[in-house]
Coordinates of C-alpha atoms and ligand atoms in Angstrom, one line a residue:
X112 CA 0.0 0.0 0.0
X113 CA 1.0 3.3 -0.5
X114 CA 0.8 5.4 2.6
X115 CA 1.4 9.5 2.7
X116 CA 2.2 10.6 5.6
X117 CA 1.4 14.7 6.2
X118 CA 4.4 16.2 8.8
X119 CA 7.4 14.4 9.6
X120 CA 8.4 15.3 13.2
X121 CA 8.3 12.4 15.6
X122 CA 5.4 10.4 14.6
X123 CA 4.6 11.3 11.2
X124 CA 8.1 10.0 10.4
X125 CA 8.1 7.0 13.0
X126 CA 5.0 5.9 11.2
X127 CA 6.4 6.2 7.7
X128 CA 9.4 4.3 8.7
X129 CA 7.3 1.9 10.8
X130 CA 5.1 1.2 7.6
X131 CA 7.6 1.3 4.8
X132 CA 9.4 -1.4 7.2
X133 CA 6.0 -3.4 6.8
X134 CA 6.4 -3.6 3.5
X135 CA 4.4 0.0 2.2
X136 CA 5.6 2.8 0.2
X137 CA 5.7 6.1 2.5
X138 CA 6.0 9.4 1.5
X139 CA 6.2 12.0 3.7
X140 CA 4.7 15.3 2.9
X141 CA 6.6 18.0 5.3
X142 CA 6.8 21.9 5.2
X143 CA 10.2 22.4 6.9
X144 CA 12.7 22.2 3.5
X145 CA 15.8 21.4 6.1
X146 CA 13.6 18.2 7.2
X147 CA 13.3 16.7 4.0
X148 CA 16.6 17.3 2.9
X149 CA 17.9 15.2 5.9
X150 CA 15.2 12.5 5.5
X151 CA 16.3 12.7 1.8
X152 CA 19.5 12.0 2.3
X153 CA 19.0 9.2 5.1
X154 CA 19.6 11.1 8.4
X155 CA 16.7 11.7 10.6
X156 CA 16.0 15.1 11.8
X157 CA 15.5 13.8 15.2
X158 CA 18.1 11.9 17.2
X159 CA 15.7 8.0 18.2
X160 CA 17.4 4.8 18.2
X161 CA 17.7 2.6 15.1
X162 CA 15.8 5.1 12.9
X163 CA 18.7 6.5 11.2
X164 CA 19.7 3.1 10.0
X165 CA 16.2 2.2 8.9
X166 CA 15.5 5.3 7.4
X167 CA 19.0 5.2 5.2
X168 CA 18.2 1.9 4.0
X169 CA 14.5 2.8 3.3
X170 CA 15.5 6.1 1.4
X171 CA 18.3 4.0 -0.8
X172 CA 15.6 1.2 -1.3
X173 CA 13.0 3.6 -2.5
X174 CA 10.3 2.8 -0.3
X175 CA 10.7 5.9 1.4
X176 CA 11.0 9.6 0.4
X177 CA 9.9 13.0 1.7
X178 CA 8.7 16.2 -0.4
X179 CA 7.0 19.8 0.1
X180 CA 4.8 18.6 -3.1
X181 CA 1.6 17.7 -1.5
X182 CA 0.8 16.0 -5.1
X183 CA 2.8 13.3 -3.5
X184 CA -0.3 12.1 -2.1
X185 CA -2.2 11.7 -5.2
X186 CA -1.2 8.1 -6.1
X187 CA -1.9 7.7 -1.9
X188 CA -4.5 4.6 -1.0
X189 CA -4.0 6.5 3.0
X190 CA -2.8 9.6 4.1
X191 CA -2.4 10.0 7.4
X192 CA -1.9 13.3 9.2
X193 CA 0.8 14.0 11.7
X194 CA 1.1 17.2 12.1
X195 CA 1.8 19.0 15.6
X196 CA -1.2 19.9 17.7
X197 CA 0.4 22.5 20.3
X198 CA -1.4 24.3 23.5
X199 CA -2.6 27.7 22.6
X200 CA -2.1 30.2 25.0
X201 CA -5.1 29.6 27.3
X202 CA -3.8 26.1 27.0
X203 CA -7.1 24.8 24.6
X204 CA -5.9 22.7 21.5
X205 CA -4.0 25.0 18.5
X206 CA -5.7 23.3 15.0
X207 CA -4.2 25.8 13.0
X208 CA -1.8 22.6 11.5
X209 CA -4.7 20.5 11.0
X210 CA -6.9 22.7 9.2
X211 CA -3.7 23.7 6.9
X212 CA -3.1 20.3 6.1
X213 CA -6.5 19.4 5.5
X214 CA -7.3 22.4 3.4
X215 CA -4.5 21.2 1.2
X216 CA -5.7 17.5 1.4
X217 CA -8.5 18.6 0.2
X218 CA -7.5 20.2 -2.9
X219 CA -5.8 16.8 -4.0
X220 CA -8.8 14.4 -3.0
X221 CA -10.5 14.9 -6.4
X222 CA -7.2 13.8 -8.0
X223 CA -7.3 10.6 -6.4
X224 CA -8.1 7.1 -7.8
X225 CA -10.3 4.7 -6.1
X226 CA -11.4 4.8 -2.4
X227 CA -8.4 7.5 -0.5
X228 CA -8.8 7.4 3.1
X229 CA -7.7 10.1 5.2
X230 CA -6.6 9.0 9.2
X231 CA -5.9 11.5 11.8
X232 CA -2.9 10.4 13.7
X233 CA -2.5 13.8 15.7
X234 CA -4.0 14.1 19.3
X235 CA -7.2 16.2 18.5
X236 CA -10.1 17.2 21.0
X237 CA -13.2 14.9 20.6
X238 CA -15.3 15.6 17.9
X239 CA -12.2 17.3 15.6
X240 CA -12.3 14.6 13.1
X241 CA -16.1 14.0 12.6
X242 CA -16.5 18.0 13.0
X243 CA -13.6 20.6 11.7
X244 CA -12.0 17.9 9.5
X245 CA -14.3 16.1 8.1
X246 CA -16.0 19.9 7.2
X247 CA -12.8 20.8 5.2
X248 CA -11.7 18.0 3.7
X249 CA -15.6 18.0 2.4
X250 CA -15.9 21.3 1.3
X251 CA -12.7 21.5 -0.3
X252 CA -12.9 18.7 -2.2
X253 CA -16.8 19.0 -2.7
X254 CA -16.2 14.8 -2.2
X255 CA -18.4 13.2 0.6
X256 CA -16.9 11.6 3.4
X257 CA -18.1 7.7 3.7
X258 CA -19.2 8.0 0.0
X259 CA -15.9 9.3 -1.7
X260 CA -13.1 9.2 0.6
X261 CA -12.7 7.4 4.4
X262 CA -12.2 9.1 7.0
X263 CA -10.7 7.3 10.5
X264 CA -8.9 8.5 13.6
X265 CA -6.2 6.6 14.8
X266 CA -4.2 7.7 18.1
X267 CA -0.5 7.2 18.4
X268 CA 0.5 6.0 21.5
X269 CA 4.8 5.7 20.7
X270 CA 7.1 6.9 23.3
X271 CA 10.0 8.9 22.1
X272 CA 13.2 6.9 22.9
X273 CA 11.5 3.7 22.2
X274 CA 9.4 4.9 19.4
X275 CA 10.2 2.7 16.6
X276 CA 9.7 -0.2 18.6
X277 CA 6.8 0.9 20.2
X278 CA 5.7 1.3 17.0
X279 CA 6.0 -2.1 15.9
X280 CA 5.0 -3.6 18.8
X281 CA 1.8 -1.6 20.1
X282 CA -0.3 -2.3 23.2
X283 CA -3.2 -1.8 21.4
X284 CA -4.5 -0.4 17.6
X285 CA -7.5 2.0 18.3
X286 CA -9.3 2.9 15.4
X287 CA -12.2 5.2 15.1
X288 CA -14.5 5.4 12.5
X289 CA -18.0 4.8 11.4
X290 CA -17.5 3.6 7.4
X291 CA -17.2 0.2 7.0
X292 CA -14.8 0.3 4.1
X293 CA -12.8 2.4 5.7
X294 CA -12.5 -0.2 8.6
X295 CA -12.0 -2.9 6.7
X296 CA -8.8 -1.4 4.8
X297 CA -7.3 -0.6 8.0
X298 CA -7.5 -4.1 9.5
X299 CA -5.9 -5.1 6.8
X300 CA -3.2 -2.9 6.8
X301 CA -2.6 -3.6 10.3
X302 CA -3.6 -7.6 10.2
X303 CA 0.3 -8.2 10.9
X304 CA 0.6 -5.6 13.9
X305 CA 0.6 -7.7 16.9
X306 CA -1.6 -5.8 19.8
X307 CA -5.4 -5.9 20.2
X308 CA -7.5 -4.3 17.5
X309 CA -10.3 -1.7 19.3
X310 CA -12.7 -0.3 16.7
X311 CA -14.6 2.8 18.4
X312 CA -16.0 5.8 16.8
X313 CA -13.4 8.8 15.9
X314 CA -14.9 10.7 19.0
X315 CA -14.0 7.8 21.8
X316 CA -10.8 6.9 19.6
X317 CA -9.7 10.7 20.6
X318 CA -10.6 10.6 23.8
X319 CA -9.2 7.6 24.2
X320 CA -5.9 9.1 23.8
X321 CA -5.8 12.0 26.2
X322 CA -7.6 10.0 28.6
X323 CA -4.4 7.5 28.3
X324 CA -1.8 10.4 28.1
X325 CA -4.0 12.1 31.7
X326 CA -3.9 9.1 33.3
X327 CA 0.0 8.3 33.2
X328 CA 0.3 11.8 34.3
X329 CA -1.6 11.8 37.1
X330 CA -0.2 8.5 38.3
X331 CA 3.5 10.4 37.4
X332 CA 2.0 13.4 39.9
X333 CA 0.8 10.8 42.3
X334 CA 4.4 9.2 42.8
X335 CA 6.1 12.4 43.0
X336 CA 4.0 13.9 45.7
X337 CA 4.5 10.9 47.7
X338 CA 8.1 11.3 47.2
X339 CA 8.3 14.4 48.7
X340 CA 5.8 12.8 51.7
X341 CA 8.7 9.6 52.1
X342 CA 11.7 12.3 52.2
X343 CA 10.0 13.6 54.8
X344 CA 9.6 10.8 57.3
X345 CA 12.4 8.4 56.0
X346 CA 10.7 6.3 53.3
X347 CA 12.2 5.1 50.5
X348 CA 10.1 5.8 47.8
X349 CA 11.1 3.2 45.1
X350 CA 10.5 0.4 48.0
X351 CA 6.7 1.8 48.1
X352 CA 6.4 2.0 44.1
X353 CA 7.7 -1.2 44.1
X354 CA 5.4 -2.2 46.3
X355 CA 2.5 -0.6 45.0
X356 CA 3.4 -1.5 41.2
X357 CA 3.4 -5.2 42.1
X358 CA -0.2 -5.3 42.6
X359 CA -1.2 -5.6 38.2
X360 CA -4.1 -3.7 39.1
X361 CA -2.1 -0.4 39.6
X362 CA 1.3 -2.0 37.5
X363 CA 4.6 -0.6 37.7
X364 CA 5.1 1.7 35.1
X365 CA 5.3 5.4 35.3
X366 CA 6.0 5.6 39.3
X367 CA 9.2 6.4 39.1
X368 CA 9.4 9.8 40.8
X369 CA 11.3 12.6 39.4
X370 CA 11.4 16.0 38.7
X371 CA 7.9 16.2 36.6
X372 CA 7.0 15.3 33.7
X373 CA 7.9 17.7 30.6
X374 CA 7.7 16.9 26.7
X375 CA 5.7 17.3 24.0
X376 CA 2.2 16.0 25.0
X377 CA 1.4 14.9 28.6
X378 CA 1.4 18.8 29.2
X379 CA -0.2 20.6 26.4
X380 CA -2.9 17.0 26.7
X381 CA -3.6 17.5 29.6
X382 CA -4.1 21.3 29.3
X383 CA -6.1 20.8 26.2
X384 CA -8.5 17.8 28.0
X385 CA -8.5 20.4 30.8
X386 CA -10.2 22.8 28.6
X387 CA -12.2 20.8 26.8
X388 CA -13.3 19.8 30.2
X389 CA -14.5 23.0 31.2
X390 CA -16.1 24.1 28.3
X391 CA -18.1 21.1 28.4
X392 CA -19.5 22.0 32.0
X393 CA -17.4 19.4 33.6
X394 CA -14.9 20.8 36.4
X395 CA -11.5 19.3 35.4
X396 CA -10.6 18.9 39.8
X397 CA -8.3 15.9 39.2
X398 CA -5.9 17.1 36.2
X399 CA -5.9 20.7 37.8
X400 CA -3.7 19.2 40.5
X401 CA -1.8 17.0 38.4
X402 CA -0.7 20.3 36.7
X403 CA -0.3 21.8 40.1
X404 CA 2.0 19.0 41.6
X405 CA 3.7 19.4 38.1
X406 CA 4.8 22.9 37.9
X407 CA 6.5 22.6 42.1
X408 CA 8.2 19.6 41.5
X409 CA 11.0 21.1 39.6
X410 CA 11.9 23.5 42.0
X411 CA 12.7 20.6 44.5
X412 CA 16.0 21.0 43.2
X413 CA 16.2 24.5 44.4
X414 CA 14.6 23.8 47.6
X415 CA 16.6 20.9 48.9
X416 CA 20.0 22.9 47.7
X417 CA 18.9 26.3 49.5
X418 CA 18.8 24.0 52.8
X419 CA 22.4 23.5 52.4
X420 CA 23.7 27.0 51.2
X421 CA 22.4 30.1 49.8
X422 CA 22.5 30.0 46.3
X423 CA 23.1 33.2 44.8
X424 CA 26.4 33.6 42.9
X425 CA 27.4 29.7 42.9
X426 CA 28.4 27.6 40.4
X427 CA 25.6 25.0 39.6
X428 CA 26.3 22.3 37.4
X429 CA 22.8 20.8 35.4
X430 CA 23.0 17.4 34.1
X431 CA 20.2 16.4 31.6
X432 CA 18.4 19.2 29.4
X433 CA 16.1 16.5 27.8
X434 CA 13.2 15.8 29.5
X435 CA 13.2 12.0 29.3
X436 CA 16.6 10.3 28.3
X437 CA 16.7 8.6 24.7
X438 CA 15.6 11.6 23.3
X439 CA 16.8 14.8 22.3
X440 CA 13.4 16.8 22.6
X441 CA 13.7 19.7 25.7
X442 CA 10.1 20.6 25.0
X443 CA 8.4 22.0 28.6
X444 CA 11.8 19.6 30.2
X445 CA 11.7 20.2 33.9
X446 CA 14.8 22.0 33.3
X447 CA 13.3 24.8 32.0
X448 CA 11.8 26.3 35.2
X449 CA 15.4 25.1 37.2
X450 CA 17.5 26.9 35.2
X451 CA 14.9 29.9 35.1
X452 CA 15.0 30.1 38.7
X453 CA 18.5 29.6 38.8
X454 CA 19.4 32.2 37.0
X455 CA 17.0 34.7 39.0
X456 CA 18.3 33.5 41.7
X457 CA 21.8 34.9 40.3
X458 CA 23.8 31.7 39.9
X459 CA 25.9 30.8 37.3
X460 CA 24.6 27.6 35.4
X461 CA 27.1 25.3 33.4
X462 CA 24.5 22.9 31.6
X463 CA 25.0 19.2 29.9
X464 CA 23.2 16.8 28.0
X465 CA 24.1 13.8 25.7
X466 CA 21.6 14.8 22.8
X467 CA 19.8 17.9 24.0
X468 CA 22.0 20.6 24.2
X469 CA 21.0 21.7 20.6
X470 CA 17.2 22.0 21.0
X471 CA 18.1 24.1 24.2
X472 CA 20.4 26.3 23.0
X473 CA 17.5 27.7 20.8
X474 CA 15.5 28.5 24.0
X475 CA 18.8 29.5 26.2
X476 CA 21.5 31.0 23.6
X477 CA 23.0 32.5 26.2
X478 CA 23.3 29.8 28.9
X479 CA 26.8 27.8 28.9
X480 CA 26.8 24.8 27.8
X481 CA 29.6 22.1 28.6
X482 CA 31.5 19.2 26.2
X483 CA 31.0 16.5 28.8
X484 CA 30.0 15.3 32.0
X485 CA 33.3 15.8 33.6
X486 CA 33.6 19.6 32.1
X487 CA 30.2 20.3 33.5
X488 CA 31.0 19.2 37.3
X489 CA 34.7 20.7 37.2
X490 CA 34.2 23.2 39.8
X491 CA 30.7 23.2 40.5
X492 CA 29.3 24.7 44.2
X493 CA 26.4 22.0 43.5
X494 CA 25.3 19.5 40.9
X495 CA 21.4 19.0 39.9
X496 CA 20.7 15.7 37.9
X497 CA 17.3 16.2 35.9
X498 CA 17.9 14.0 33.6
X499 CA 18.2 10.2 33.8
X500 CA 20.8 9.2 31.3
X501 CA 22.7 6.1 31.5
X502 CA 25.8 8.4 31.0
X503 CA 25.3 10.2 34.2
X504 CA 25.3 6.8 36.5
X505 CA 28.9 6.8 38.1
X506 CA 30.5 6.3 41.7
X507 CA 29.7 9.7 43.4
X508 CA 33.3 9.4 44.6
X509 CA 33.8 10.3 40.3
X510 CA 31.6 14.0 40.6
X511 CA 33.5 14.4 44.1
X512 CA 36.7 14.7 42.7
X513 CA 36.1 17.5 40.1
X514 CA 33.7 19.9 42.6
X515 CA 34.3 22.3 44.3
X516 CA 32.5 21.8 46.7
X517 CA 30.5 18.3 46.5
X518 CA 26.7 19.1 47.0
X519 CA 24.4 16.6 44.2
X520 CA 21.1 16.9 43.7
X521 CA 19.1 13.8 42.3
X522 CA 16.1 14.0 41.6
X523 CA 16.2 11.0 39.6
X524 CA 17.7 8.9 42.1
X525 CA 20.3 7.0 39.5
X526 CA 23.4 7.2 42.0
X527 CA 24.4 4.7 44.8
X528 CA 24.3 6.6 48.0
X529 CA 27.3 4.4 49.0
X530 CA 29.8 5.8 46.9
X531 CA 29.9 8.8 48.3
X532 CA 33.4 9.5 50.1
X533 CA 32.7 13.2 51.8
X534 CA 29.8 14.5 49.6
X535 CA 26.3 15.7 50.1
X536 CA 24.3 13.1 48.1
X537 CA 19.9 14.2 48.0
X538 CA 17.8 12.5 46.3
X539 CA 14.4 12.9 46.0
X540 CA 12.1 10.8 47.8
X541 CA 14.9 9.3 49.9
X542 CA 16.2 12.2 51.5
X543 CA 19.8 12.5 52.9
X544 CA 21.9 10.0 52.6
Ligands
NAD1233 P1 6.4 17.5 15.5 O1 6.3 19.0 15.8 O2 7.6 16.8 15.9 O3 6.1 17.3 14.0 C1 5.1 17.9 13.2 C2 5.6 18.2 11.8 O4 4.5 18.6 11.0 C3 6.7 19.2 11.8 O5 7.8 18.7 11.1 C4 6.1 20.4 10.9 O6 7.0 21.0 10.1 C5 5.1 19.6 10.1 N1 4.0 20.4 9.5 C6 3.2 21.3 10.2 N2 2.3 21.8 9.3 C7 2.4 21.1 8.2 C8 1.6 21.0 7.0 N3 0.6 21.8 6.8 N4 2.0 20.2 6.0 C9 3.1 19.3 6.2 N5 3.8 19.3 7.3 C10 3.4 20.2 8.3 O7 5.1 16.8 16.2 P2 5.0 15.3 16.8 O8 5.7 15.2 18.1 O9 5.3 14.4 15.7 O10 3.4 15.3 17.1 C11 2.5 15.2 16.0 C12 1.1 14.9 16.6 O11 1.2 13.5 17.2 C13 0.7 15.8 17.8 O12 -0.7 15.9 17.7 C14 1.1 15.0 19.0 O13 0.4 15.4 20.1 C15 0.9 13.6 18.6 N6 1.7 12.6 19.3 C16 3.0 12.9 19.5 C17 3.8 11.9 20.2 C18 5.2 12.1 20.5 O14 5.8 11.3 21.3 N7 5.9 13.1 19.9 C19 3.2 10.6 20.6 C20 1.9 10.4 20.3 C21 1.1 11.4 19.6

């Protein structure tokens, strides 16, 4: 099948690889001429493991290319759109992607041979497909949808880091429509997807999805609140998420406590569900303090350092920009609002990360940034891990011997309290070791 794929940022250009690996044709249709000229040339604009190998050998095979064209979709049997769906400033949902790529969509519909179905793969409000999409892609086109063309949403559920696997290895394939054909085409294409096959109507399959991405982060708000309770009175907190996680009706993942969550949906979803919420009448209480807990678990870092000296004028060393390791995406990272406050609060920040330190630099030009680990701790007054890359998992004896003064922050908890010769070792949800 020949699949189109309509933005190539992290999951319109997972997908396309994903498919094309399944044995499709993808091409991706992208505004950002840099992009495609990367993809073009077999180097992925984003740093995830294994795609830059699949996507060279894609590229040379021919099953995958990337244009600005959007007449690359005419020979399409599906086009699915991937474009970003970011928080607008009273945190509702921004369509102004969608309805650019549908508008456009919709110009090449009549072009198309046979039965072209159109799948929404962005996170959209309830009621975005069946409603604002389906209304341009019809009234562009002057097509029907269910008579002409399909029309499905499908929710994404990768993880960046692990997103080509996740991809081909999915919990669960939720598809929502109401057309019959368009079902059937989309079985088919995913007959050899492992993973339980839900078929819902477009509305629940979108709410579906920020109802999954709201839930991990209000169990992620959950375990980080009870952190800060288990500091308090001497509790390990990894033995009580262990303990807790064992029982599969609450499972394991996502209570590991840490500094927030940051990146480029649990935020702006919850936000947008939020406000969706509202509007509807309905009094969003539960994700209003997950956003709450959110935005003061960060400054943990600052608090638990202030404790042991005043902070203004030192030397802080940050390790980890991204907000999840595996990735190089910063977007709404927990260290954001640290090195914000930091930097109110008159310190001098030296800042490192493995893969992130480009994608930060264009929100903190002026911050300085370090080679390596090592160059980042020589001479630090304190050290703040955000971040938990592999990387940063050494003796604390190692960041002992190039500060100044040996104060660490982990909020992470990746170190072993026990290799600390004379330093100040905090970590959250553990307290002082
Ligand atoms: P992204 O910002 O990485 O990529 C979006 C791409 O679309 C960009 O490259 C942009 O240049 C391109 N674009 C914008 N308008 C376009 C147009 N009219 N025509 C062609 N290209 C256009 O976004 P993303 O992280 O891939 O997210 C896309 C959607 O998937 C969002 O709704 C997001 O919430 C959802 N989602 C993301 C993830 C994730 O982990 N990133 C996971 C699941 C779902």
């Amino acid at each position: 099948m020949k699949i189109a794929f309509i933005g190539a940022g992290y999951v319109g250009l997972v997908s396309a690889v994903g498919y094309a690996l399944a044995g499709n044709d993808s091409v991706c249709i992208e505004i950002d001429e840099r992009k495609i000229a990367q993809i073009n040339g077999g180097k992925a604009p984003i740093y995830e493991g294994g795609l830059d190998d699949a996507l060279l050998k894609l590229t040379r095979d021919g099953k995958l290319l990337a244009t600005s064209d959007y007449n690359g979709i005419a020979s399409a049997q599906a086009i699915f759109i991937c474009v970003g769906t970011p928080s607008a400033q009273d945190g509702s949902i921004d369509l102004r992607y969608i309805e650019d790529s549908c508008a456009k969509i919709a110009s090449i519909l009549p072009k198309m041979k046979g039965y072209p179905i159109v799948v929404v793969k962005s996170t959209v409000i309830p009621g975005t497909t069946s409603g604002l999409v389906k209304g341009i892609l019809e009234k562009g086109s002057k097509l029907r949808a269910g008579r002409d063309f399909g029309l499905a949403m499908m929710p994404e559920f990768l993880r960046e880091g692990t997103a080509l696997a996740d991809f081909k290895h999915p919990d669960r394939i939720v598809i929502g429509t109401m057309d019959e054909k368009t079902r059937k085409v989309l079985m088919g294409l995913h007959s050899k997807f492992p993973g339980e096959k839900l078929i819902v109507s477009p509305s629940a399959a979108e709410m579906i999805k920020y109802a999954s991405n709201s839930f991990l982060a209000t169990k992620i708000s959950f375990v980080n609140q009870l952190a800060l309770l288990c500091e308090k009175t001497g509790i390990d907190v990894d033995d009580v998420a262990r303990g807790m996680g064992l029982d599969n009706r609450i499972a394991m993942p996502f209570l590991r406590a840490g500094p927030g969550f940051g990146g480029s949906c649990f935020p702006k979803d919850v936000r947008a569900l939020m406000h969706f919420s509202g509007k509807e009448g309905v009094e969003p209480t539960i994700l209003e303090s997950v956003m709450l807990v959110n935005s003061l678990q960060p400054l943990w870092l600052i608090g638990a350092a202030q404790e042991k000296m005043p902070l203004k004028g030192k030397t802080i060393c940050i390790l980890g920009l991204a907000f999840k390791p595996d990735t190089d995406d910063v977007r709404e990272s927990p260290a954001i609002p640290v090195i914000s406050q930091l930097l109110k609060m008159g310190c001098k920040v030296l800042a490192y990360d493995p893969k992130g330190m480009a994608n930060f630099k264009k929100l903190f030009p002026k911050l300085d940034y370090a080679n390596s680990m090592d160059d980042a701790l020589k001479g630090a007054d304190a050290c703040m891990i955000i971040t938990d890359w592999k990387e940063f998992k050494k003796p604390i004896a190692h960041y002992e011997r190039l500060m100044k003064n040996p104060l660490i922050l982990d909020s992470r908890r990746i170190l072993d309290p026990k290799t600390a010769i004379t330093a100040s070792y905090i970590s959250l949800g553990r307290g002082i070791a």
